[in-house]
Amino acid sequence: MDNNDILIRLRYALDLKNTEMVDIFKLGGIELSKDEVMKVLTKSMDQEEGMNEEDDHIHCDDEMFESFLNGFITFKRGKREIKPGQSEKPELTYEHVNNLLLKKVKIALSLTSEDMIEILGLADVHITKGELGAIFRREGHKNYRICGDRYARNFLKGLAIRYRG
């Protein structure tokens, strides 16, 4: 799954409107028009079909994706209070995309670990609290684990079942 695909699935799962997507990107520090957001929310053509410069597709890189997730937290929870010596905009972590997705959505939706396990269970994926904790660890920690596409995809599927079903 690429970042655009994750955004498409997240938007569907949480039933976000186009104007809300524009607002979330703006809160994350990225100015996009409604048309540009629609270009981000389209799948690019396969390599086999040949990439076209006029593809009407905007690639969502890791920096744009993390900025979106930071904006999503602000959108759902409100602006955080800034302590002295702290920057207004959160620093980008550049960690693995799937781990970042689970961490930031957990924060934005105020989910507990039990909620996360339940959401994954809705998609018939069973994970222990220890395995989930390993995904939430900092990169470099001895128990850190990279979250695979399977968990990320099923987490988004479980979100859709929970919030749309």
PDB file of N, CA and C in Angstrom, residues 36-90:
ATOM      1  N   GLU A  36      -6.839  19.668  -5.762  1.00  0.00           N
ATOM      2  CA  GLU A  36      -5.563  18.998  -5.490  1.00  0.00           C
ATOM      3  C   GLU A  36      -5.767  17.824  -4.524  1.00  0.00           C
ATOM      4  N   VAL A  37      -6.635  17.985  -3.542  1.00  0.00           N
ATOM      5  CA  VAL A  37      -6.934  16.886  -2.629  1.00  0.00           C
ATOM      6  C   VAL A  37      -7.538  15.719  -3.409  1.00  0.00           C
ATOM      7  N   MET A  38      -8.416  16.020  -4.353  1.00  0.00           N
ATOM      8  CA  MET A  38      -9.008  14.957  -5.171  1.00  0.00           C
ATOM      9  C   MET A  38      -7.934  14.228  -5.988  1.00  0.00           C
ATOM     10  N   LYS A  39      -6.908  14.949  -6.427  1.00  0.00           N
ATOM     11  CA  LYS A  39      -5.809  14.319  -7.169  1.00  0.00           C
ATOM     12  C   LYS A  39      -4.949  13.453  -6.260  1.00  0.00           C
ATOM     13  N   VAL A  40      -4.854  13.825  -4.977  1.00  0.00           N
ATOM     14  CA  VAL A  40      -4.134  12.994  -4.007  1.00  0.00           C
ATOM     15  C   VAL A  40      -4.942  11.724  -3.725  1.00  0.00           C
ATOM     16  N   LEU A  41      -6.261  11.860  -3.761  1.00  0.00           N
ATOM     17  CA  LEU A  41      -7.146  10.737  -3.428  1.00  0.00           C
ATOM     18  C   LEU A  41      -7.513   9.881  -4.635  1.00  0.00           C
ATOM     19  N   THR A  42      -6.648   9.863  -5.631  1.00  0.00           N
ATOM     20  CA  THR A  42      -6.842   8.969  -6.776  1.00  0.00           C
ATOM     21  C   THR A  42      -5.657   8.031  -6.843  1.00  0.00           C
ATOM     22  N   LYS A  43      -5.895   6.848  -7.357  1.00  0.00           N
ATOM     23  CA  LYS A  43      -4.807   5.890  -7.513  1.00  0.00           C
ATOM     24  C   LYS A  43      -4.061   6.207  -8.792  1.00  0.00           C
ATOM     25  N   SER A  44      -2.751   6.069  -8.748  1.00  0.00           N
ATOM     26  CA  SER A  44      -1.971   6.312  -9.953  1.00  0.00           C
ATOM     27  C   SER A  44      -2.096   5.117 -10.889  1.00  0.00           C
ATOM     28  N   MET A  45      -1.784   5.351 -12.138  1.00  0.00           N
ATOM     29  CA  MET A  45      -1.836   4.269 -13.116  1.00  0.00           C
ATOM     30  C   MET A  45      -0.733   3.268 -12.807  1.00  0.00           C
ATOM     31  N   ASP A  46      -0.954   2.002 -13.135  1.00  0.00           N
ATOM     32  CA  ASP A  46       0.062   0.972 -12.930  1.00  0.00           C
ATOM     33  C   ASP A  46       1.274   1.252 -13.797  1.00  0.00           C
ATOM     34  N   GLN A  47       2.406   0.753 -13.340  1.00  0.00           N
ATOM     35  CA  GLN A  47       3.634   0.895 -14.119  1.00  0.00           C
ATOM     36  C   GLN A  47       3.489   0.198 -15.466  1.00  0.00           C
ATOM     37  N   GLU A  48       2.728  -0.903 -15.496  1.00  0.00           N
ATOM     38  CA  GLU A  48       2.563  -1.666 -16.735  1.00  0.00           C
ATOM     39  C   GLU A  48       1.841  -0.838 -17.794  1.00  0.00           C
ATOM     40  N   GLU A  49       0.901  -0.011 -17.350  1.00  0.00           N
ATOM     41  CA  GLU A  49       0.147   0.791 -18.300  1.00  0.00           C
ATOM     42  C   GLU A  49       0.954   1.986 -18.785  1.00  0.00           C
ATOM     43  N   GLY A  50       2.051   2.252 -18.119  1.00  0.00           N
ATOM     44  CA  GLY A  50       2.890   3.380 -18.517  1.00  0.00           C
ATOM     45  C   GLY A  50       2.489   4.639 -17.770  1.00  0.00           C
ATOM     46  N   MET A  51       3.430   5.234 -17.088  1.00  0.00           N
ATOM     47  CA  MET A  51       3.130   6.452 -16.337  1.00  0.00           C
ATOM     48  C   MET A  51       3.010   7.615 -17.310  1.00  0.00           C
ATOM     49  N   ASN A  52       2.089   8.466 -17.029  1.00  0.00           N
ATOM     50  CA  ASN A  52       1.804   9.594 -17.888  1.00  0.00           C
ATOM     51  C   ASN A  52       2.017  10.867 -17.088  1.00  0.00           C
ATOM     52  N   GLU A  53       2.682  11.841 -17.618  1.00  0.00           N
ATOM     53  CA  GLU A  53       2.915  13.104 -16.927  1.00  0.00           C
ATOM     54  C   GLU A  53       1.607  13.814 -16.621  1.00  0.00           C
ATOM     55  N   GLU A  54       0.608  13.614 -17.473  1.00  0.00           N
ATOM     56  CA  GLU A  54      -0.689  14.257 -17.273  1.00  0.00           C
ATOM     57  C   GLU A  54      -1.650  13.291 -16.580  1.00  0.00           C
ATOM     58  N   ASP A  55      -1.152  12.571 -15.589  1.00  0.00           N
ATOM     59  CA  ASP A  55      -1.886  11.510 -14.906  1.00  0.00           C
ATOM     60  C   ASP A  55      -3.007  12.036 -14.013  1.00  0.00           C
ATOM     61  N   ASP A  56      -3.053  13.321 -13.735  1.00  0.00           N
ATOM     62  CA  ASP A  56      -4.019  13.894 -12.795  1.00  0.00           C
ATOM     63  C   ASP A  56      -3.937  13.195 -11.442  1.00  0.00           C
ATOM     64  N   HIS A  57      -2.721  12.968 -10.998  1.00  0.00           N
ATOM     65  CA  HIS A  57      -2.467  12.287  -9.738  1.00  0.00           C
ATOM     66  C   HIS A  57      -1.338  13.021  -9.022  1.00  0.00           C
ATOM     67  N   ILE A  58      -1.534  13.305  -7.736  1.00  0.00           N
ATOM     68  CA  ILE A  58      -0.477  13.905  -6.925  1.00  0.00           C
ATOM     69  C   ILE A  58       0.003  12.841  -5.963  1.00  0.00           C
ATOM     70  N   HIS A  59       1.296  12.524  -6.028  1.00  0.00           N
ATOM     71  CA  HIS A  59       1.879  11.512  -5.152  1.00  0.00           C
ATOM     72  C   HIS A  59       1.994  12.071  -3.735  1.00  0.00           C
ATOM     73  N   CYS A  60       1.549  11.310  -2.761  1.00  0.00           N
ATOM     74  CA  CYS A  60       1.639  11.687  -1.352  1.00  0.00           C
ATOM     75  C   CYS A  60       2.923  11.080  -0.794  1.00  0.00           C
ATOM     76  N   ASP A  61       3.942  11.918  -0.595  1.00  0.00           N
ATOM     77  CA  ASP A  61       5.192  11.400  -0.033  1.00  0.00           C
ATOM     78  C   ASP A  61       5.064  11.265   1.487  1.00  0.00           C
ATOM     79  N   ASP A  62       6.097  10.730   2.123  1.00  0.00           N
ATOM     80  CA  ASP A  62       6.039  10.475   3.564  1.00  0.00           C
ATOM     81  C   ASP A  62       5.859  11.755   4.376  1.00  0.00           C
ATOM     82  N   GLU A  63       6.485  12.832   3.930  1.00  0.00           N
ATOM     83  CA  GLU A  63       6.367  14.114   4.642  1.00  0.00           C
ATOM     84  C   GLU A  63       4.927  14.645   4.567  1.00  0.00           C
ATOM     85  N   MET A  64       4.322  14.573   3.398  1.00  0.00           N
ATOM     86  CA  MET A  64       2.932  15.020   3.232  1.00  0.00           C
ATOM     87  C   MET A  64       1.997  14.143   4.057  1.00  0.00           C
ATOM     88  N   PHE A  65       2.257  12.836   4.079  1.00  0.00           N
ATOM     89  CA  PHE A  65       1.419  11.904   4.822  1.00  0.00           C
ATOM     90  C   PHE A  65       1.488  12.176   6.326  1.00  0.00           C
ATOM     91  N   GLU A  66       2.700  12.364   6.836  1.00  0.00           N
ATOM     92  CA  GLU A  66       2.849  12.641   8.266  1.00  0.00           C
ATOM     93  C   GLU A  66       2.235  13.989   8.631  1.00  0.00           C
ATOM     94  N   SER A  67       2.370  14.970   7.757  1.00  0.00           N
ATOM     95  CA  SER A  67       1.738  16.274   7.996  1.00  0.00           C
ATOM     96  C   SER A  67       0.222  16.129   8.040  1.00  0.00           C
ATOM     97  N   PHE A  68      -0.334  15.302   7.144  1.00  0.00           N
ATOM     98  CA  PHE A  68      -1.772  15.040   7.158  1.00  0.00           C
ATOM     99  C   PHE A  68      -2.188  14.430   8.490  1.00  0.00           C
ATOM    100  N   LEU A  69      -1.440  13.432   8.959  1.00  0.00           N
ATOM    101  CA  LEU A  69      -1.790  12.778  10.226  1.00  0.00           C
ATOM    102  C   LEU A  69      -1.689  13.743  11.408  1.00  0.00           C
ATOM    103  N   ASN A  70      -0.690  14.628  11.386  1.00  0.00           N
ATOM    104  CA  ASN A  70      -0.590  15.646  12.440  1.00  0.00           C
ATOM    105  C   ASN A  70      -1.796  16.580  12.390  1.00  0.00           C
ATOM    106  N   GLY A  71      -2.204  16.953  11.182  1.00  0.00           N
ATOM    107  CA  GLY A  71      -3.396  17.785  11.014  1.00  0.00           C
ATOM    108  C   GLY A  71      -4.656  17.060  11.457  1.00  0.00           C
ATOM    109  N   PHE A  72      -4.687  15.743  11.238  1.00  0.00           N
ATOM    110  CA  PHE A  72      -5.844  14.938  11.651  1.00  0.00           C
ATOM    111  C   PHE A  72      -5.980  14.934  13.172  1.00  0.00           C
ATOM    112  N   ILE A  73      -4.862  14.850  13.865  1.00  0.00           N
ATOM    113  CA  ILE A  73      -4.892  14.903  15.335  1.00  0.00           C
ATOM    114  C   ILE A  73      -5.455  16.246  15.788  1.00  0.00           C
ATOM    115  N   THR A  74      -4.975  17.325  15.184  1.00  0.00           N
ATOM    116  CA  THR A  74      -5.468  18.661  15.533  1.00  0.00           C
ATOM    117  C   THR A  74      -6.948  18.790  15.192  1.00  0.00           C
ATOM    118  N   PHE A  75      -7.354  18.251  14.047  1.00  0.00           N
ATOM    119  CA  PHE A  75      -8.746  18.300  13.601  1.00  0.00           C
ATOM    120  C   PHE A  75      -9.671  17.602  14.598  1.00  0.00           C
ATOM    121  N   LYS A  76      -9.250  16.453  15.109  1.00  0.00           N
ATOM    122  CA  LYS A  76     -10.082  15.667  16.007  1.00  0.00           C
ATOM    123  C   LYS A  76      -9.999  16.119  17.466  1.00  0.00           C
ATOM    124  N   ARG A  77      -8.825  16.574  17.901  1.00  0.00           N
ATOM    125  CA  ARG A  77      -8.628  16.851  19.320  1.00  0.00           C
ATOM    126  C   ARG A  77      -8.453  18.322  19.661  1.00  0.00           C
ATOM    127  N   GLY A  78      -8.301  19.155  18.636  1.00  0.00           N
ATOM    128  CA  GLY A  78      -8.091  20.583  18.875  1.00  0.00           C
ATOM    129  C   GLY A  78      -6.611  20.911  18.960  1.00  0.00           C
ATOM    130  N   LYS A  79      -6.334  22.200  18.924  1.00  0.00           N
ATOM    131  CA  LYS A  79      -4.950  22.659  18.953  1.00  0.00           C
ATOM    132  C   LYS A  79      -4.354  22.386  20.329  1.00  0.00           C
ATOM    133  N   ARG A  80      -3.112  21.907  20.328  1.00  0.00           N
ATOM    134  CA  ARG A  80      -2.465  21.610  21.605  1.00  0.00           C
ATOM    135  C   ARG A  80      -1.850  22.878  22.183  1.00  0.00           C
ATOM    136  N   GLU A  81      -1.741  22.882  23.504  1.00  0.00           N
ATOM    137  CA  GLU A  81      -1.115  24.026  24.166  1.00  0.00           C
ATOM    138  C   GLU A  81       0.384  23.919  23.987  1.00  0.00           C
ATOM    139  N   ILE A  82       0.983  25.046  23.634  1.00  0.00           N
ATOM    140  CA  ILE A  82       2.418  25.066  23.378  1.00  0.00           C
ATOM    141  C   ILE A  82       3.140  25.486  24.650  1.00  0.00           C
ATOM    142  N   LYS A  83       4.070  24.635  25.075  1.00  0.00           N
ATOM    143  CA  LYS A  83       4.861  24.925  26.267  1.00  0.00           C
ATOM    144  C   LYS A  83       6.072  25.742  25.858  1.00  0.00           C
ATOM    145  N   PRO A  84       6.637  26.525  26.794  1.00  0.00           N
ATOM    146  CA  PRO A  84       7.819  27.328  26.456  1.00  0.00           C
ATOM    147  C   PRO A  84       8.953  26.459  25.905  1.00  0.00           C
ATOM    148  N   GLY A  85       9.546  26.908  24.830  1.00  0.00           N
ATOM    149  CA  GLY A  85      10.644  26.198  24.189  1.00  0.00           C
ATOM    150  C   GLY A  85      10.190  25.106  23.228  1.00  0.00           C
ATOM    151  N   GLN A  86       8.889  24.957  23.059  1.00  0.00           N
ATOM    152  CA  GLN A  86       8.351  23.934  22.164  1.00  0.00           C
ATOM    153  C   GLN A  86       7.903  24.608  20.870  1.00  0.00           C
ATOM    154  N   SER A  87       8.159  23.948  19.742  1.00  0.00           N
ATOM    155  CA  SER A  87       7.749  24.534  18.471  1.00  0.00           C
ATOM    156  C   SER A  87       6.244  24.341  18.289  1.00  0.00           C
ATOM    157  N   GLU A  88       5.639  25.243  17.513  1.00  0.00           N
ATOM    158  CA  GLU A  88       4.196  25.189  17.283  1.00  0.00           C
ATOM    159  C   GLU A  88       3.817  23.981  16.442  1.00  0.00           C
ATOM    160  N   LYS A  89       4.637  23.686  15.462  1.00  0.00           N
ATOM    161  CA  LYS A  89       4.373  22.571  14.554  1.00  0.00           C
ATOM    162  C   LYS A  89       5.161  21.346  15.025  1.00  0.00           C
ATOM    163  N   PRO A  90       4.513  20.179  15.157  1.00  0.00           N
ATOM    164  CA  PRO A  90       5.250  18.983  15.594  1.00  0.00           C
ATOM    165  C   PRO A  90       6.335  18.617  14.590  1.00  0.00           C
TER     166      PRO A  90
END
